[in-house]
Coordinates of C-alpha atoms in Angstrom, one line a residue:
M90 CA 3.6 26.1 45.5
K91 CA 0.7 28.0 43.9
A92 CA 2.6 28.1 40.6
F93 CA 3.0 24.3 40.7
D94 CA -0.7 23.9 41.4
V95 CA -1.5 26.2 38.4
L96 CA 0.8 24.2 36.1
F97 CA -0.6 20.8 36.8
S98 CA -3.6 19.5 38.7
K99 CA -2.9 17.0 41.5
R100 CA -3.9 14.1 39.3
E101 CA -1.6 15.5 36.5
W102 CA 1.3 15.8 39.0
V103 CA 0.8 12.1 39.8
A104 CA 0.9 11.3 36.1
F105 CA 4.1 13.4 35.7
F106 CA 5.9 11.7 38.6
I107 CA 4.9 8.3 37.3
L108 CA 6.3 9.1 33.9
A109 CA 9.5 10.6 35.4
A110 CA 9.9 7.5 37.6
L111 CA 9.4 5.2 34.6
I112 CA 12.0 6.8 32.3
L113 CA 14.5 8.0 35.0
V114 CA 14.4 5.0 37.4
V115 CA 12.5 2.0 36.3
L116 CA 13.7 1.6 32.7
P117 CA 17.4 2.4 33.5
S118 CA 17.2 -0.2 36.3
L119 CA 15.7 -3.0 34.3
L120 CA 17.3 -2.6 30.8
D121 CA 20.8 -3.2 29.5
V122 CA 22.6 -0.4 27.7
F123 CA 21.5 -1.6 24.2
R124 CA 17.8 -1.7 25.2
L125 CA 18.1 1.6 27.1
N126 CA 19.6 3.2 24.0
L127 CA 16.6 2.0 22.0
I128 CA 14.2 3.5 24.6
G129 CA 16.2 6.7 24.3
K130 CA 15.6 6.6 20.5
Y131 CA 11.9 6.1 21.1
L132 CA 11.8 9.1 23.4
T133 CA 13.3 11.4 20.7
Y134 CA 10.1 10.8 18.8
A135 CA 8.1 11.8 21.9
F136 CA 9.3 15.4 21.3
V137 CA 7.6 15.3 17.9
A138 CA 4.5 13.9 19.5
L139 CA 4.3 16.7 22.1
G140 CA 4.5 19.2 19.3
L141 CA 1.7 17.5 17.4
V142 CA -0.5 17.6 20.5
L143 CA -0.1 21.4 20.5
C144 CA -0.3 21.8 16.7
W145 CA -2.9 19.2 15.8
G146 CA -4.7 18.2 18.9
M147 CA -5.2 21.8 20.3
G148 CA -4.8 23.9 17.2
G149 CA -6.4 21.7 14.7
I150 CA -3.4 21.9 12.3
L151 CA -2.6 18.5 11.0
S152 CA 1.0 18.5 9.7
L153 CA 2.2 15.4 7.8
G154 CA 5.7 16.8 7.4
Q155 CA 7.1 16.9 11.0
G156 CA 9.9 14.7 9.7
I157 CA 11.2 17.8 8.0
F158 CA 11.9 19.5 11.3
F159 CA 13.0 16.3 13.0
G160 CA 15.5 15.8 10.2
L161 CA 16.7 19.4 10.1
G162 CA 17.5 19.4 13.8
G163 CA 19.2 16.1 13.4
Y164 CA 21.3 17.2 10.4
C165 CA 22.4 20.4 12.2
M166 CA 23.8 18.2 15.0
A167 CA 25.3 15.7 12.6
M168 CA 27.1 18.4 10.7
F169 CA 28.9 19.6 13.8
L170 CA 29.8 16.0 14.8
K171 CA 31.0 15.2 11.3
L172 CA 33.3 18.2 11.2
E173 CA 34.7 17.2 14.5
A174 CA 35.4 13.8 13.1
S175 CA 37.0 15.2 9.9
T176 CA 40.2 16.7 11.2
P177 CA 43.1 16.8 8.8
E178 CA 44.8 14.1 10.9
A179 CA 41.8 11.8 10.9
T180 CA 41.2 12.2 7.2
A181 CA 44.9 12.1 6.0
I182 CA 44.3 9.3 3.6
Q183 CA 41.7 11.3 1.7
S184 CA 42.7 13.2 -1.5
T185 CA 41.5 16.4 0.3
P186 CA 42.1 16.0 4.1
G187 CA 40.0 18.1 6.5
I188 CA 36.6 17.7 4.8
P189 CA 33.9 15.0 5.5
D190 CA 34.6 11.7 3.7
F191 CA 31.5 11.8 1.5
M192 CA 32.6 15.1 0.1
D193 CA 35.9 13.7 -0.8
W194 CA 34.2 10.7 -2.5
N195 CA 32.2 13.2 -4.6
Q196 CA 35.4 15.1 -5.6
I197 CA 34.6 18.2 -3.6
T198 CA 37.8 19.9 -2.7
Q199 CA 36.7 22.6 -0.3
L200 CA 34.3 22.7 2.6
P201 CA 31.1 24.6 1.5
F202 CA 30.7 28.0 3.1
W203 CA 27.4 27.0 4.8
W204 CA 29.2 24.2 6.5
Q205 CA 31.8 26.5 8.0
P206 CA 29.7 27.8 11.0
F207 CA 29.1 24.3 12.2
H208 CA 32.6 24.2 13.5
S209 CA 31.1 26.0 16.5
L210 CA 29.0 24.1 19.0
A211 CA 27.3 27.3 20.2
F212 CA 26.2 28.1 16.6
T213 CA 25.1 24.5 16.2
L214 CA 22.9 24.6 19.3
V215 CA 21.2 27.8 18.1
A216 CA 20.8 26.4 14.5
I217 CA 19.2 23.2 15.8
I218 CA 16.3 25.3 17.0
A219 CA 16.4 28.3 14.7
V220 CA 16.8 26.6 11.3
P221 CA 13.6 24.4 11.6
M222 CA 11.6 27.2 13.2
I223 CA 12.6 29.6 10.4
F224 CA 11.6 27.0 7.8
A225 CA 8.3 26.4 9.6
F226 CA 7.7 30.2 9.7
I227 CA 8.2 30.4 6.0
I228 CA 5.8 27.5 5.3
G229 CA 3.3 28.8 7.9
A230 CA 3.3 32.4 6.7
A231 CA 2.9 31.2 3.1
M232 CA 0.0 29.0 4.0
F233 CA -1.9 30.5 6.9
K234 CA -1.8 34.1 5.7
R235 CA -3.6 32.8 2.6
R236 CA -6.0 30.8 4.8
V237 CA -4.8 27.5 3.5
G238 CA -5.6 24.9 6.1
G239 CA -7.2 21.5 6.7
V240 CA -6.4 18.7 4.3
Y241 CA -4.7 21.1 1.9
F242 CA -2.2 22.1 4.5
A243 CA -1.6 18.4 5.4
I244 CA -1.0 17.5 1.7
I245 CA 1.4 20.5 1.2
T246 CA 3.5 19.6 4.2
Q247 CA 3.7 16.0 2.9
A248 CA 4.8 17.3 -0.5
I249 CA 7.5 19.5 1.1
A250 CA 8.8 16.4 3.1
A251 CA 9.1 14.5 -0.2
I252 CA 10.8 17.4 -1.9
L253 CA 13.3 17.8 0.9
T254 CA 14.1 14.1 0.9
I255 CA 14.8 14.2 -2.9
L256 CA 16.9 17.3 -2.4
I257 CA 19.0 15.7 0.3
I258 CA 19.5 12.6 -1.7
G259 CA 20.3 14.5 -4.9
Q260 CA 23.0 16.7 -3.3
Q261 CA 25.1 13.7 -2.2
G262 CA 28.3 15.7 -2.2
Y263 CA 27.0 18.1 0.4
T264 CA 24.5 16.0 2.5
G265 CA 25.9 12.4 2.3
G266 CA 23.0 11.4 -0.1
V267 CA 20.9 8.4 0.7
N268 CA 23.3 7.2 3.3
G269 CA 23.1 10.5 5.2
I270 CA 25.8 11.7 7.6
T271 CA 27.4 8.7 9.3
D272 CA 30.5 7.7 11.3
L273 CA 29.9 10.3 14.1
R274 CA 32.3 9.7 16.9
T275 CA 32.8 12.5 19.4
L276 CA 31.2 15.6 21.0
L277 CA 33.9 18.0 22.0
G278 CA 36.3 15.1 22.3
W279 CA 33.9 13.0 24.3
D280 CA 33.4 9.6 22.6
I281 CA 29.6 9.2 22.2
R282 CA 29.9 5.6 21.1
T283 CA 30.7 4.1 24.5
D284 CA 28.2 2.5 26.8
D285 CA 28.7 5.2 29.5
A286 CA 28.1 7.9 26.9
K287 CA 24.9 6.2 25.8
V288 CA 23.6 6.1 29.4
V289 CA 24.5 9.8 29.9
L290 CA 22.8 10.8 26.7
Y291 CA 19.7 8.8 27.6
F292 CA 19.3 10.8 30.8
V293 CA 20.0 14.1 29.1
N294 CA 17.3 13.1 26.6
A295 CA 14.9 12.2 29.3
F296 CA 15.4 15.4 31.3
L297 CA 15.0 17.5 28.1
L298 CA 11.7 15.6 27.3
L299 CA 10.3 16.4 30.8
A300 CA 11.3 20.0 30.4
C301 CA 9.6 20.2 27.0
L302 CA 6.5 18.5 28.6
I303 CA 6.4 21.2 31.2
L304 CA 6.8 23.8 28.4
A305 CA 3.9 22.3 26.4
Q306 CA 1.8 22.1 29.5
G307 CA 2.4 25.8 30.1
V308 CA 1.2 26.6 26.6
R309 CA -1.8 24.3 27.1
I310 CA -3.1 25.9 30.2
S311 CA -2.4 29.5 29.1
K312 CA -4.8 31.9 27.5
F313 CA -3.1 31.2 24.2
G314 CA -3.8 27.5 24.7
R315 CA -7.5 28.2 25.2
L316 CA -7.5 30.4 22.1
L317 CA -6.0 27.4 20.2
V318 CA -8.8 25.2 21.2
A319 CA -11.3 27.9 20.3
M320 CA -9.6 28.4 17.0
R321 CA -9.7 24.6 16.3
D322 CA -13.4 24.5 16.9
R323 CA -14.7 27.8 15.7
E324 CA -12.0 29.6 13.7
D325 CA -14.4 32.2 12.2
R326 CA -15.6 33.2 15.7
V327 CA -12.0 33.8 16.9
R328 CA -11.2 35.8 13.7
F329 CA -14.3 37.9 14.1
S330 CA -13.4 38.5 17.7
G331 CA -10.4 40.5 16.5
Y332 CA -7.6 37.9 17.0
S333 CA -5.1 37.1 14.3
V334 CA -5.7 33.5 13.6
A335 CA -2.9 33.2 11.0
N336 CA -0.3 34.5 13.5
F337 CA -1.5 32.0 16.2
K338 CA -1.2 29.2 13.7
I339 CA 2.3 30.3 12.6
F340 CA 3.4 30.5 16.2
I341 CA 2.2 27.0 17.3
F342 CA 3.5 25.5 14.0
C343 CA 6.9 27.0 14.7
L344 CA 6.9 25.8 18.3
S345 CA 6.0 22.3 17.2
A346 CA 8.9 22.4 14.7
G347 CA 11.3 23.5 17.4
L348 CA 10.2 20.6 19.6
A349 CA 10.7 18.1 16.7
A350 CA 14.1 19.6 16.0
I351 CA 15.2 18.9 19.6
G352 CA 14.2 15.3 19.2
G353 CA 16.1 15.1 15.9
A354 CA 19.3 16.4 17.5
M355 CA 19.0 14.0 20.4
F356 CA 18.3 11.2 17.9
T357 CA 21.6 12.0 16.1
L358 CA 23.6 12.0 19.3
Q359 CA 22.2 8.7 20.6
V360 CA 22.0 6.7 17.3
G361 CA 25.1 8.2 15.7
F362 CA 23.9 9.2 12.3
M363 CA 21.2 11.0 10.4
S364 CA 19.8 10.2 7.0
P365 CA 16.9 11.2 4.7
S366 CA 15.0 8.1 5.8
F367 CA 13.9 10.1 8.9
V368 CA 12.8 13.1 6.9
G369 CA 10.3 11.9 4.3
I370 CA 6.7 11.0 4.0
V371 CA 6.7 7.6 5.8
P372 CA 8.5 8.8 9.0
S373 CA 6.3 11.9 9.1
I374 CA 3.1 9.8 8.9
E375 CA 4.5 7.4 11.5
M376 CA 5.0 10.4 13.9
V377 CA 1.3 11.3 13.5
I378 CA 0.4 7.7 14.3
F379 CA 2.5 7.9 17.5
C380 CA 0.5 10.9 18.6
A381 CA -2.9 9.5 17.5
V382 CA -2.4 6.2 19.3
G383 CA -1.3 7.8 22.5
G384 CA -4.0 10.5 22.2
R385 CA -3.8 13.7 20.3
L386 CA -5.4 15.6 23.1
S387 CA -3.1 14.4 25.8
L388 CA 0.5 15.4 26.4
F389 CA 1.2 12.3 28.5
G390 CA -0.7 10.1 26.1
A391 CA 1.5 11.3 23.2
I392 CA 4.7 10.3 25.0
Y393 CA 3.3 6.8 25.9
G394 CA 2.1 6.5 22.3
A395 CA 5.6 7.1 21.0
L396 CA 7.1 4.6 23.3
I397 CA 4.5 1.9 22.7
V398 CA 4.3 2.2 18.9
N399 CA 8.0 2.2 18.5
Y400 CA 8.5 -0.7 20.9
A401 CA 5.8 -2.6 18.9
K402 CA 7.5 -1.6 15.6
T403 CA 10.9 -3.0 16.8
T404 CA 9.4 -6.2 18.2
F405 CA 7.1 -7.1 15.3
S406 CA 9.3 -5.9 12.5
E407 CA 11.9 -8.4 13.8
S408 CA 9.5 -11.3 13.3
F409 CA 7.2 -10.0 10.6
P410 CA 9.1 -7.4 8.7
E411 CA 6.8 -7.6 5.6
L412 CA 3.6 -7.2 7.6
W413 CA 4.6 -4.4 9.9
L414 CA 3.6 -1.5 7.6
F415 CA 0.2 -3.1 7.1
A416 CA -0.2 -3.4 10.9
M417 CA 0.8 0.3 11.3
G418 CA -1.8 1.3 8.7
G419 CA -4.4 -0.8 10.4
L420 CA -3.5 0.6 13.7
F421 CA -4.0 4.2 12.5
I422 CA -7.4 3.3 10.9
G423 CA -8.5 1.5 14.1
V424 CA -7.5 4.5 16.2
V425 CA -9.4 7.0 14.1
M426 CA -12.6 4.8 13.9
A427 CA -12.7 3.1 17.3
F428 CA -11.0 5.4 19.8
P429 CA -10.3 8.8 18.3
N430 CA -8.8 10.1 21.6
G431 CA -6.3 7.2 21.6
L432 CA -5.0 5.3 24.6
A433 CA -5.4 8.4 26.8
G434 CA -9.1 8.5 25.9
L435 CA -9.5 4.8 26.8
F436 CA -7.8 5.4 30.1
H437 CA -10.0 8.4 31.0
D438 CA -13.2 6.6 29.9
H439 CA -12.6 3.1 31.3
V440 CA -9.6 2.8 33.5
E441 CA -9.9 5.9 35.6
P442 CA -13.6 5.3 36.5
A443 CA -12.6 1.7 37.5
L444 CA -9.8 3.1 39.7
G445 CA -12.3 5.5 41.2
R446 CA -14.7 2.8 42.1
T447 CA -11.8 0.7 43.5
F448 CA -10.1 3.4 45.6
G449 CA -12.8 5.9 46.0
R450 CA -10.7 8.9 45.4
F451 CA -10.4 9.2 41.7
R452 CA -13.1 11.1 39.9
S453 CA -14.9 9.1 37.2
S454 CA -15.5 12.2 35.2
R455 CA -13.5 13.0 32.1
S456 CA -10.0 14.3 32.8
D457 CA -9.2 18.0 32.7
D458 CA -6.0 16.8 30.9
T459 CA -8.2 16.7 27.8
P460 CA -8.8 20.1 26.3
A461 CA -12.4 21.0 25.6
T462 CA -13.9 19.1 22.8
E463 CA -17.1 21.1 22.7
P464 CA -17.2 24.1 20.4
A465 CA -15.7 27.3 21.9
Q466 CA -18.2 29.9 22.7

């Protein structure tokens, strides 16, 4: 029991069980399969938001390229599913049976060697985590070892997201181009397009998200988490104390990439395709907005932020498709200027004190869910 008390405070356990009840009981009970699948899609973005809380909120590393890792995880899963759907029998009408249809359309007659390992599910599961983390390690080592940070790092990650998008679209014969990898049908013979499969995948996604939330909380309360906050506020002091700031930054950047990749893989499974439209600059910025609206200092807030913003995006874009992007931009500006700690900050500043006055058992002081905002000493 002591370990549980160390992981979360009592108030945080309440928040955890409320979140778990919401996504595991309330939403599945109230929504039909179509809407539940949409919520599952929103929850895949919550993985990215969790990583951004660690990377940006605690470590002070603003990445505008998280779509890269979300997309890499999604593409790894899509490659396995596409190969399973491209058996010689299923592709007998093609000029070259046994390869994905978009390769045949682009007159490629042999499966590329780097596609071959994705016949194995075990390799794919490893690749979903390893490929984005290795790519993040390369970016992080190249940047942080040279003390590139702040706005320069944000711009560079954004540029890499744009480059990767152009590369994916340009290599249409190997990646599916602008359409991406589509027509994904089965996972080890299990049809993922049925309603029952969508429900099962939703719950798998939800349990994975809760597990990642616990993992992120473990990082947050650890000594490493406290060093991240100190590094965010007084990087020079941490460096002068003998710690390797660059290695810390590389580690947390890789961890956030791994979390984003899990979300990308679950997105592919639930939505049934992956395309470069989830990799580039716009989706990467949207992912930052999910985190900022929910609260970049709060793990719970980031998850709610991903749910709320995506629900609003779906709702408003149906009625006002031409105005939604302006609304998204205005929302981000409003969050930065009016409530920089997002919805979680509003809750801690206004709702929690009101609850404390009403029920007399909630403390009106600021939550310990929020890492220290004062400079580290």
